[in-house]
Short mmCIF file of C-alpha atoms in Angstrom, two decimals:
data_model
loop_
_atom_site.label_atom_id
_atom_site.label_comp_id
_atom_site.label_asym_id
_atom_site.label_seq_id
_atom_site.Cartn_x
_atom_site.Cartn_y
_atom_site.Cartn_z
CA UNK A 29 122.17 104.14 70.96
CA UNK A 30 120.37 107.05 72.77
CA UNK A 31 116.72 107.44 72.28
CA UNK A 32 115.51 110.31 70.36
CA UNK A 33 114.79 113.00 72.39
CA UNK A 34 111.05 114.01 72.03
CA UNK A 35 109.29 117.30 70.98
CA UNK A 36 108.09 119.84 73.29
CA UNK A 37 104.70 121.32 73.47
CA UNK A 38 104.78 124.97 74.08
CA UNK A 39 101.41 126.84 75.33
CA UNK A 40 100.22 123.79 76.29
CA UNK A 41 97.58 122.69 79.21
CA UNK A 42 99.26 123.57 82.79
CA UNK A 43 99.39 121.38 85.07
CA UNK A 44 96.48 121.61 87.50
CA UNK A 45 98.11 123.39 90.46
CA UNK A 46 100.22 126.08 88.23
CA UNK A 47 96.52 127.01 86.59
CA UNK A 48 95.59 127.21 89.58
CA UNK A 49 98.35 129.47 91.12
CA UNK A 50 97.92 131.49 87.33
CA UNK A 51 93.81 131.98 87.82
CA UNK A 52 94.48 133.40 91.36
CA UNK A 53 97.48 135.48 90.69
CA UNK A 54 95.61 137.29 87.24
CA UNK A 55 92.39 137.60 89.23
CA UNK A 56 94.02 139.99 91.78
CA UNK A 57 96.12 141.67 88.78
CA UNK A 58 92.60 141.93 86.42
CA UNK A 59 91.31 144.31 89.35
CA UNK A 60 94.24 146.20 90.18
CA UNK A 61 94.28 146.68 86.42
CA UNK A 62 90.94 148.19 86.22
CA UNK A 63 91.63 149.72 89.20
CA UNK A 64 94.76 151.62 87.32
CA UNK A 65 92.76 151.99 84.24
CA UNK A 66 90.46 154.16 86.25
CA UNK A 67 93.06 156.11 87.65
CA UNK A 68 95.17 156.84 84.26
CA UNK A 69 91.60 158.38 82.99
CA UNK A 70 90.86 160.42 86.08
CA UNK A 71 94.81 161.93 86.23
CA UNK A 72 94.44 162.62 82.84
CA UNK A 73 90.73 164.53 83.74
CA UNK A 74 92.05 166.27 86.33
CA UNK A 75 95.22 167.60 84.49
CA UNK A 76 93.71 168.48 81.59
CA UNK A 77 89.96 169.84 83.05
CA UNK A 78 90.53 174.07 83.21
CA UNK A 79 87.78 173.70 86.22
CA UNK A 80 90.42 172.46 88.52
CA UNK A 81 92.75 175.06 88.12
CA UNK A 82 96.09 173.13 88.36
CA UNK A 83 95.41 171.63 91.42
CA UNK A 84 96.66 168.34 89.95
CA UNK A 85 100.31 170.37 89.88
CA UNK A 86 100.30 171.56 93.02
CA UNK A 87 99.32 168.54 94.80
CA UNK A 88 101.73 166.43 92.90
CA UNK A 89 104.81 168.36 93.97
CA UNK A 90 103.16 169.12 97.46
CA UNK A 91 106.62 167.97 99.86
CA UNK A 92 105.95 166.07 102.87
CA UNK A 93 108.38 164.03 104.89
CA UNK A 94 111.16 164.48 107.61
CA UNK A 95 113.81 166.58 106.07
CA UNK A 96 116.59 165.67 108.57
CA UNK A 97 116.24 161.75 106.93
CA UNK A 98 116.47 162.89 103.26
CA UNK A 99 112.63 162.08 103.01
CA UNK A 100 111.43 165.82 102.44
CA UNK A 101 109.84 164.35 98.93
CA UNK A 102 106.56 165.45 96.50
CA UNK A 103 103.59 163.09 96.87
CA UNK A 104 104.04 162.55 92.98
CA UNK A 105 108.13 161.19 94.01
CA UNK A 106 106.32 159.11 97.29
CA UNK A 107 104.24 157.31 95.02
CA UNK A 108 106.66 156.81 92.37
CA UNK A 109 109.71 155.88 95.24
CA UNK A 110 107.63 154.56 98.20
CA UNK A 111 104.69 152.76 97.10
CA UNK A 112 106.25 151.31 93.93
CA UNK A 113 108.66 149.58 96.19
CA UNK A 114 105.25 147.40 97.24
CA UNK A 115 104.92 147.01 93.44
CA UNK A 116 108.33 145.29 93.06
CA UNK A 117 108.64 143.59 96.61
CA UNK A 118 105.59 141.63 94.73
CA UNK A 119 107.94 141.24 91.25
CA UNK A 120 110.30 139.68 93.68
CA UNK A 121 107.97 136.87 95.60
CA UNK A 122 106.74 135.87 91.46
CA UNK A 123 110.15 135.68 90.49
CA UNK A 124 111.44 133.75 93.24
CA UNK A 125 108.12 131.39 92.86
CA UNK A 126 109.07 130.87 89.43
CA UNK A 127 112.79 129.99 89.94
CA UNK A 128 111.96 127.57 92.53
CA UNK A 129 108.33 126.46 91.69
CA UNK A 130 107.20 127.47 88.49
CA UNK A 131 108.26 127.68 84.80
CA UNK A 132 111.54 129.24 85.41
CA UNK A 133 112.56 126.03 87.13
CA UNK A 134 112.63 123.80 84.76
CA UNK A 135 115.24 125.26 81.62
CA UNK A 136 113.99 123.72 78.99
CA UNK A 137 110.61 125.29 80.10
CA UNK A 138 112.19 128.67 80.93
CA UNK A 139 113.96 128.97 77.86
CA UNK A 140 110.72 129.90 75.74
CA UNK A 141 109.38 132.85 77.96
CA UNK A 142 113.29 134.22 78.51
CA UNK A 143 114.37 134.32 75.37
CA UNK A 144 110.81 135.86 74.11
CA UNK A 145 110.83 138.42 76.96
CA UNK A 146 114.10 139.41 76.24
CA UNK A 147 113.67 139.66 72.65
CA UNK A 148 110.68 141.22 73.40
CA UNK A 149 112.84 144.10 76.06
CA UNK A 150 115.94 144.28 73.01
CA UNK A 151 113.77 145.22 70.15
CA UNK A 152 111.77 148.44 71.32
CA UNK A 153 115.30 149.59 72.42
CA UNK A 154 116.54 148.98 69.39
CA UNK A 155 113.66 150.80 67.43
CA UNK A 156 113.89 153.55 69.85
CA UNK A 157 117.70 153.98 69.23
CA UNK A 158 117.25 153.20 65.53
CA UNK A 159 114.42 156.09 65.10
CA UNK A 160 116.57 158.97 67.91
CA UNK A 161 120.08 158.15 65.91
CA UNK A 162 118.82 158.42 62.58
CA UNK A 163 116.39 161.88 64.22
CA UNK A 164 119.13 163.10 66.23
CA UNK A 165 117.01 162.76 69.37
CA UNK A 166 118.24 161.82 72.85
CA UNK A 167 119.31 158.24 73.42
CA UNK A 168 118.50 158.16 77.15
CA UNK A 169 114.96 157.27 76.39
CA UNK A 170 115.86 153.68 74.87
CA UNK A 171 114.86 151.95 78.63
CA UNK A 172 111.61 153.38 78.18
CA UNK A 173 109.28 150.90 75.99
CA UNK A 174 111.04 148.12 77.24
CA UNK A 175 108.39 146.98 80.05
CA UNK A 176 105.53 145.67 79.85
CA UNK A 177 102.14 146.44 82.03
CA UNK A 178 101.03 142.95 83.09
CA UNK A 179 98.36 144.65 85.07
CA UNK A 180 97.09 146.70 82.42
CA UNK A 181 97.33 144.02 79.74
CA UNK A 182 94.91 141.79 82.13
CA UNK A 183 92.83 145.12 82.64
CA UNK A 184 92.42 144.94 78.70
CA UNK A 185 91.31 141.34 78.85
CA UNK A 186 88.79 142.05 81.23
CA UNK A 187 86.96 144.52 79.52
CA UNK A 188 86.99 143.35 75.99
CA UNK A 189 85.66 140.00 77.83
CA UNK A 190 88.40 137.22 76.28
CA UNK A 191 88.35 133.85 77.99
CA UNK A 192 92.16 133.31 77.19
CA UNK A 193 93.10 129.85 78.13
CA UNK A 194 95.23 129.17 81.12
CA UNK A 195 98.25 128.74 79.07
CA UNK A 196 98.35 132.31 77.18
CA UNK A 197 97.59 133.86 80.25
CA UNK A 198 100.40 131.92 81.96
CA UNK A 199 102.74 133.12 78.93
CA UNK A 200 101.66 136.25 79.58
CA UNK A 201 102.61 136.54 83.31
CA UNK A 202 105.98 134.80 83.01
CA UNK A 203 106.88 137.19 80.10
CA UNK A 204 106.20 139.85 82.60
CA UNK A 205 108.03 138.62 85.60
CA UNK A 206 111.17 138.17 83.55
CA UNK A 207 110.50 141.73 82.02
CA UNK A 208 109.90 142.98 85.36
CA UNK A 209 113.39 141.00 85.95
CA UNK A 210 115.22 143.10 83.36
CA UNK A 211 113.65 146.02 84.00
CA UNK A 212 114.98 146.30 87.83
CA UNK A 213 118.14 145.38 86.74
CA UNK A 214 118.34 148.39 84.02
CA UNK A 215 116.74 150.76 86.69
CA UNK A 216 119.72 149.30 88.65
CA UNK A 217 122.59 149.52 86.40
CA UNK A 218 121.55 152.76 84.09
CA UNK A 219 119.83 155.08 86.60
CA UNK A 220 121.92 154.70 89.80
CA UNK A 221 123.19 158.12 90.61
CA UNK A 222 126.45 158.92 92.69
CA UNK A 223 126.59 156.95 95.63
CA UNK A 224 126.43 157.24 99.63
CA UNK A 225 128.48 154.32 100.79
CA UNK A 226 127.18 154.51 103.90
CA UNK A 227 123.82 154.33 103.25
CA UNK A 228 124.20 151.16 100.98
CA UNK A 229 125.82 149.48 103.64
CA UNK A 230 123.27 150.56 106.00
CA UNK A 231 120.66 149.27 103.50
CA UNK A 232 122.63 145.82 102.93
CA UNK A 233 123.02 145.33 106.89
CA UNK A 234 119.47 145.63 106.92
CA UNK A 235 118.89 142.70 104.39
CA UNK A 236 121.06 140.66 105.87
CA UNK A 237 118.86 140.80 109.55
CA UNK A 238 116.20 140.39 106.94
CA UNK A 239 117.06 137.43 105.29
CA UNK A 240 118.61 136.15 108.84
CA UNK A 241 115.58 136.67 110.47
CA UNK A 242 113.66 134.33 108.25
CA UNK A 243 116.04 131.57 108.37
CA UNK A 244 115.25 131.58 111.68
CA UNK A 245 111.71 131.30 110.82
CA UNK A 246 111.14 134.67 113.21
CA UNK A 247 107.34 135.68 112.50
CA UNK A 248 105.50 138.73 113.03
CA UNK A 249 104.48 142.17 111.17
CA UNK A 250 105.83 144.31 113.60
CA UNK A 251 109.68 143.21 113.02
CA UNK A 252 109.66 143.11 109.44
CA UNK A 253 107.63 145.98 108.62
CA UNK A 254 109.54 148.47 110.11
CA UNK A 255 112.75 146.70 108.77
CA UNK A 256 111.69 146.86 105.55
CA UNK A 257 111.17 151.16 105.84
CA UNK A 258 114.75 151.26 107.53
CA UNK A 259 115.88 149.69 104.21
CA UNK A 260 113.74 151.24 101.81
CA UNK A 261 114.42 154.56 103.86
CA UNK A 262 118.71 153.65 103.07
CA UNK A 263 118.19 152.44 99.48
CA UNK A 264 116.78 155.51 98.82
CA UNK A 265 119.53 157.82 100.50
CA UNK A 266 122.15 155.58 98.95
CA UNK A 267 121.44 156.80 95.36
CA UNK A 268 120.41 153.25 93.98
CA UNK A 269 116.69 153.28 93.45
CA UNK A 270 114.39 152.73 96.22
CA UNK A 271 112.32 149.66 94.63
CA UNK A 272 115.66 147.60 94.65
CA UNK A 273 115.10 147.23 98.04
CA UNK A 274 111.43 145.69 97.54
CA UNK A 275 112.99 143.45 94.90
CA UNK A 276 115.59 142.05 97.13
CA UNK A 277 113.44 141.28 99.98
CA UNK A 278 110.76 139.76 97.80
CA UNK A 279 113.62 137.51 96.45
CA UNK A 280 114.43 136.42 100.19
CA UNK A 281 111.42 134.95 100.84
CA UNK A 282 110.87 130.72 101.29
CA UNK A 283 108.57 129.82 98.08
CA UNK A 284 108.74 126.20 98.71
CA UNK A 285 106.73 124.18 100.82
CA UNK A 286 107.64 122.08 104.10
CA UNK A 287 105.59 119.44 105.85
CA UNK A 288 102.65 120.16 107.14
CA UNK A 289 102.35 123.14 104.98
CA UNK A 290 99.75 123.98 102.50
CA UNK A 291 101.17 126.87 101.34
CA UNK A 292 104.69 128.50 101.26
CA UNK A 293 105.14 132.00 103.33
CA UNK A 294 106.26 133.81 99.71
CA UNK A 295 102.86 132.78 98.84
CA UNK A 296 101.22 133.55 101.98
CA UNK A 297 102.44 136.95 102.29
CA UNK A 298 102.35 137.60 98.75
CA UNK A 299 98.22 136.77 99.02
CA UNK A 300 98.08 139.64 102.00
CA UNK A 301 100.07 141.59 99.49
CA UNK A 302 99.16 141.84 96.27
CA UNK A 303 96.23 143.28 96.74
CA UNK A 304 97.59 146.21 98.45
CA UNK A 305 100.12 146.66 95.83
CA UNK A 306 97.20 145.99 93.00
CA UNK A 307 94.28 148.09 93.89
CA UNK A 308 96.32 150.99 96.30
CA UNK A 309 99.67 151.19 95.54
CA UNK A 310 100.14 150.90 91.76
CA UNK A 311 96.86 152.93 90.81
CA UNK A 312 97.91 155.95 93.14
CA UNK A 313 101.16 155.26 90.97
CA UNK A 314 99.40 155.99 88.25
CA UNK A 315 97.50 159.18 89.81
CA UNK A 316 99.90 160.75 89.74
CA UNK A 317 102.82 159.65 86.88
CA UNK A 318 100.02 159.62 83.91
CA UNK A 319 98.63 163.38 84.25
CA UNK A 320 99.80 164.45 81.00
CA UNK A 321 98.29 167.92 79.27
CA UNK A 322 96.81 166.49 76.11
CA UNK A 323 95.60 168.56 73.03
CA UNK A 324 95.70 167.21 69.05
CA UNK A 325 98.75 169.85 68.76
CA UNK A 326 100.48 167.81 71.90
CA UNK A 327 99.12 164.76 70.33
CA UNK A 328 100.41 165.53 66.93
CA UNK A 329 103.91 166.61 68.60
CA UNK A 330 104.56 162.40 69.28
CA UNK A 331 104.90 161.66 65.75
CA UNK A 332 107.31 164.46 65.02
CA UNK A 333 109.45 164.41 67.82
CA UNK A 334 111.90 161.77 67.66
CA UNK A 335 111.97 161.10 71.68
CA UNK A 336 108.11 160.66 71.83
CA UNK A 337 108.25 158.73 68.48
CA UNK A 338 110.70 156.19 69.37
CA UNK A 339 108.61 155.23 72.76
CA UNK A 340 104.88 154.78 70.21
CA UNK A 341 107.49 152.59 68.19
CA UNK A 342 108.62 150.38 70.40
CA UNK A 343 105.65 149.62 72.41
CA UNK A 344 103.60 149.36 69.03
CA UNK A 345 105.97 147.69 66.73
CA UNK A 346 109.23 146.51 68.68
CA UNK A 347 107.48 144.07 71.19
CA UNK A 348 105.12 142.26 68.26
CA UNK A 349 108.49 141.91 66.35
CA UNK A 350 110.72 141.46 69.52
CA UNK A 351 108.48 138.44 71.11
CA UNK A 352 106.59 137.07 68.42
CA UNK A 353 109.75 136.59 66.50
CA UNK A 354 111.66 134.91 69.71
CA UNK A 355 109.13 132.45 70.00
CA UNK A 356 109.40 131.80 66.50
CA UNK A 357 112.85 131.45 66.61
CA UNK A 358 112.33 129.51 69.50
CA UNK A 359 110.50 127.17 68.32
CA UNK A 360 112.59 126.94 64.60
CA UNK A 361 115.62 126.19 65.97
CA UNK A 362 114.34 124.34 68.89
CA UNK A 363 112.54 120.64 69.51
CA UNK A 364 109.82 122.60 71.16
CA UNK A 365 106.39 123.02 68.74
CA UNK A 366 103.20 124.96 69.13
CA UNK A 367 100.15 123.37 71.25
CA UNK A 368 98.01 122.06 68.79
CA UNK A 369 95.37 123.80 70.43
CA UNK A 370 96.57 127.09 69.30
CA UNK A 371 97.87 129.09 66.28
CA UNK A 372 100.65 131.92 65.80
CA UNK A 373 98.08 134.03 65.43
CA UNK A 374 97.86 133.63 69.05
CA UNK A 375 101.06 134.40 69.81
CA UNK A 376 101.24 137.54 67.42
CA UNK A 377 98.08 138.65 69.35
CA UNK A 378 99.92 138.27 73.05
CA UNK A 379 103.00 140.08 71.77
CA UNK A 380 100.47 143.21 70.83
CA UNK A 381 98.97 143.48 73.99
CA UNK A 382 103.17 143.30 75.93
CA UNK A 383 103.17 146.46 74.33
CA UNK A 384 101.17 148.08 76.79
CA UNK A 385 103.98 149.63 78.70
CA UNK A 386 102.60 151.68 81.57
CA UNK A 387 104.17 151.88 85.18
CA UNK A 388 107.80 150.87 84.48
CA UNK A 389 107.60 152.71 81.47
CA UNK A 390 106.42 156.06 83.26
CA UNK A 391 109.02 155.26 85.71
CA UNK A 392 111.77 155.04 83.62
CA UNK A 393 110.67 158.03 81.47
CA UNK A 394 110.57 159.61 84.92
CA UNK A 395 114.27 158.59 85.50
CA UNK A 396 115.56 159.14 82.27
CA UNK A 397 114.51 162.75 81.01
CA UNK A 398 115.09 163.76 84.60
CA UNK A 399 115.36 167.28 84.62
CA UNK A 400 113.28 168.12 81.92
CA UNK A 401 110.08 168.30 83.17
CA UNK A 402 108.45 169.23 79.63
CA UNK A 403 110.48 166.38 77.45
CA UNK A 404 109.23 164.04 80.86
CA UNK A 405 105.95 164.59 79.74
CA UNK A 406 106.00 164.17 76.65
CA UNK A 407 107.54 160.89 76.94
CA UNK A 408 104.32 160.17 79.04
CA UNK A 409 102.08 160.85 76.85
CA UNK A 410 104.31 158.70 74.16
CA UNK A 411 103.85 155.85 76.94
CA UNK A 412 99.75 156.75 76.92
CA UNK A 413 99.64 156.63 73.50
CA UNK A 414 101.46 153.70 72.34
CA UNK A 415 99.95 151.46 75.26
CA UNK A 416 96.44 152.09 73.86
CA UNK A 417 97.12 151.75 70.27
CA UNK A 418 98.75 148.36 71.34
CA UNK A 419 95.62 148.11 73.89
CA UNK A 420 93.66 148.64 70.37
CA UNK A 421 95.16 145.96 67.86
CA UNK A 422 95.36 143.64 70.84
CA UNK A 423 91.43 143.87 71.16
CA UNK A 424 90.83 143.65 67.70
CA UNK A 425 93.36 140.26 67.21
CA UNK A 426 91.76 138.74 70.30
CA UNK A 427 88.42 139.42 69.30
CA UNK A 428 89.01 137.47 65.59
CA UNK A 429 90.14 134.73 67.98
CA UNK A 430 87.47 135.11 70.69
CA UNK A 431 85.35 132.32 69.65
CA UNK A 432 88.02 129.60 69.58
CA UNK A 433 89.64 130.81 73.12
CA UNK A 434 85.82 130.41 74.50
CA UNK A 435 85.89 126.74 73.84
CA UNK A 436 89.17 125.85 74.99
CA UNK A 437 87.96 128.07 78.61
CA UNK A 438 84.84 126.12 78.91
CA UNK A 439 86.75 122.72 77.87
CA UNK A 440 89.27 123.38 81.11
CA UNK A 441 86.81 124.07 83.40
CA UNK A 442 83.99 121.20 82.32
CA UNK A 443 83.46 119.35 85.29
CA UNK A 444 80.78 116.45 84.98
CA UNK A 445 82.05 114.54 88.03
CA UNK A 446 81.32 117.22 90.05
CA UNK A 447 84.26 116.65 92.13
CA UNK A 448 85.81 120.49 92.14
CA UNK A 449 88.79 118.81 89.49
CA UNK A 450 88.79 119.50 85.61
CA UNK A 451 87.60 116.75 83.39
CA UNK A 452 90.98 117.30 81.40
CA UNK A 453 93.15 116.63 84.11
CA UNK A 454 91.61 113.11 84.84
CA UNK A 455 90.98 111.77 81.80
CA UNK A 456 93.96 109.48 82.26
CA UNK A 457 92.62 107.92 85.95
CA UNK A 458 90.58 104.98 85.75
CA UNK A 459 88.59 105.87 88.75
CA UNK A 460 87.58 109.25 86.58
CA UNK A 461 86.30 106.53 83.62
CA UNK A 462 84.17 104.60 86.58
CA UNK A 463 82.77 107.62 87.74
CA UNK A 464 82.15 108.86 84.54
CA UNK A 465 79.99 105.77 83.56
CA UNK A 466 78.11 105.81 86.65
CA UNK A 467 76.80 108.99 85.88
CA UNK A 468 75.79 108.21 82.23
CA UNK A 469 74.19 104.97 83.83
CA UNK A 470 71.79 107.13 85.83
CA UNK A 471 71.33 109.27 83.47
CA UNK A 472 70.51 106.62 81.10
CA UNK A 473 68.10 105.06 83.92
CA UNK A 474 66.43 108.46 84.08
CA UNK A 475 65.58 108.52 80.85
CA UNK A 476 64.17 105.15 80.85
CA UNK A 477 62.08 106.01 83.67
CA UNK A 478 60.61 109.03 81.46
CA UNK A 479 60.05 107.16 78.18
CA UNK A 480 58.13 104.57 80.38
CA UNK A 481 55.83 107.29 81.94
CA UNK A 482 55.13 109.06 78.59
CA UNK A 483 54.14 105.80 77.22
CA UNK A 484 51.81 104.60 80.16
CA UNK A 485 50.40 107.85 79.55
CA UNK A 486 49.53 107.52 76.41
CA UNK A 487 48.26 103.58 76.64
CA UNK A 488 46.04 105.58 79.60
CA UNK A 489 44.62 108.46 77.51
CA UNK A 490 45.75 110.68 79.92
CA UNK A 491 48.64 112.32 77.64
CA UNK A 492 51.18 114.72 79.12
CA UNK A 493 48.49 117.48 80.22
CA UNK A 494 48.43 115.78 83.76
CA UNK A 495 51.71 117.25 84.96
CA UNK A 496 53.80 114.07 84.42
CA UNK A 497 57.38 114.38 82.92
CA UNK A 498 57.11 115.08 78.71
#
């Protein structure tokens, strides 16, 4: 007779070295996401301020670049082509980290955060389609509210000032790395033009030496940097989008460890990374994607226009229903069972902020109204708006739940031992019990020691006026 099989916690405590992989990873996305918050308000100044004089236009589609390659591009398709390749190379080292080392790995542990982010992807499509069928608007939008901004959703967090426990915050990134997932594959799949054959081949030669290279644990900058432009520079002339090629060499990288090694090269090089791709590459992405005109008319325009409405939809209303009702399901049908830490209030809250679609979600508006420059921006400005109202209810959700996600922060990083480990994560070691004692001992002897002062002092006449300890 098998044993009963036993239910699983979900948004529980991580284990001590995934928080601590989680706390570094969101504390170089919190800045980058300031960082892009600061750059969607000036593009949106400087496109919109009549003292500039559409210099925002003309330095967006100023062309630079060797024609004779097929690189004669604007700085606007550079940032969106070139430096969002960095973006997605990252993508590719978290995803990879995940498979082999993190949630992903385990299925029963994957299961929760794939089947909400894909709930959470298939739901703002379907709201889009549902609102452009019924509107007769164009269907090519229905990629567009499908991603989620994990950099802009921790940007949120940091200014509204919630301590969200390790284990939202983890939920959080692994939603985004599988949306992130999906979302290359749809860029893939939907928005690959015709195709040079010769280019792609060029382009998967180049992974190969690539992915060759480091199983022959070859190190140095200089070889792979220039590799990796030779196959960006291909992907790009092949028709398939250029960030593919970021994604697959991201994917290539070792994220396991070896003896003697404290740290995996995915990891290294994703530390020298991230940054770069965090507070330069995305932001400048955002420069010059989110410079919108804005006016109440234009404003006014994404409510009645069925492209523009379907996008505030999706973000708003499809990822709330999309991931908040996977989980549910998820955990209905399932063993699995809420941490008894948190509520589904908590999990309706997260799902608000996913709807803060921003850089895949310009990019794919970019791709998919491609041609029409004026529908293009609308569908921007649908993006802009629906990631702040979402921004909005997030703040005001977390907020009702601020006080509560304070106590379980300050509970994970108590540390009374003082011996750089949580208090949670040794309460089951007996040495953490002996140590633990010791320190109420002396504390208990130093209180002693003051009780027996005060009351010499007092038996003296010389009260507490003398300078001894009251």
């Amino acid at each position: 007779m098998t044993a009963p099989r036993s239910n699983r916690k979900f948004l529980g405590r991580l284990s001590l070295p995934e928080r601590t992989f989680v706390v570094d990873a969101l504390r170089t996305e919190t800045v980058g996401g300031v960082l892009l918050l600061v750059a969607a308000v000036a593009a949106l100044i400087w496109a919109n301020v009549p003292a500039f004089g559409g210099s925002y236009e003309s330095v967006s589609h100023f062309h630079l670049g060797p024609a004779a390659l097929g690189l004669d591009l604007s700085v606007a398709h550079w940032a969106a082509d070139g430096l969002l390749a960095i973006f997605f190379f990252v993508a590719g080292i978290e995803l990879k980290r995940e498979l082999v080392a993190g949630d992903l790995k385990d299925p029963k542990a994957a299961a929760l955060p794939v089947v909400a982010a894909l709930c959470g992807m298939a739901a703002p499509a379907l709201v889009y389609t549902a609102v452009n069928a019924g509107g007769g608007g164009s269907l090519a939008g229905w990629a567009v509210p499908t991603a989620t901004d994990i950099a802009f959703a921790l940007a949120v967090l940091a200014v509204i000032g919630t301590s969200l426990p390790s284990a939202l915050r983890a939920f959080l990134l692994t939603l985004a790395v599988v949306d992130d997932l999906f979302a290359i594959l749809i860029i893939a799949v939907f928005f690959t033009g015709s195709l040079n054959f010769a280019a792609l081949g060029g382009a998967v030669a180049g992974l190969a030496l690539f992915w060759w290279l480091l199983r022959r644990d070859v190190r140095g900058w200089y070889v792979y940097v220039p590799l990796a432009v030779v196959v960006w520079a291909l992907m790009y002339n092949s028709g398939v989008h250029a960030t593919i090629a970021g994604v697959a060499m991201g994917l290539m990288l070792r994220c396991t460890t070896r003896d003697g090694e404290k740290r995996s090269p995915g990891e290294r090089i994703e530390h020298l990374v991230r940054p770069v791709s965090a507070g330069f590459a995305v932001p400048l992405f955002a420069l010059f994607s989110a410079g919108v005109s804005v006016s109440g008319g234009a404003l006014g325009d994404v409510f009645r226009q069925p492209e523009t409405l379907g996008v505030v939809l999706g973000l708003v209303v499809g990822k709330i229903v999309g991931i908040f009702g996977g989980t549910w399901l998820t955990a209905r049908f399932t063993r699995a069972s809420l941490s008894d830490d948190l509520a589904w209030a908590d999990v309706f809250a997260l799902a608000s902020l996913a709807g803060i679609g921003f850089t895949v979600s310009l990019l794919i508006g970019e791709l998919a109204f491609d041609g029409d420059a004026a529908l293009t921006d609308e569908v921007k400005a649908a993006v802009l708006l629906g990631s702040l109202i979402s921004a909005c209810l997030a703040t005001v959700l977390l907020k009702l739940r601020n006080a509560r996600y304070r106590g379980l922060a300050e509970e994970e990083e108590r540390d009374e031992d003082a011996d750089g480990i949580p208090d949670v994560y040794e309460r089951d070691d007996p040495a953490y019990h002996l140590r633990m004692a010791a320190i109420h001992d002396r504390k208990a002897a130093e209180h002693r020691r003051i009780a027996r002062d005060m009351a010499a002092d007092v038996a003296g006449g010389t009260g507490a006026g003398d300078g001894r300890p009251a």
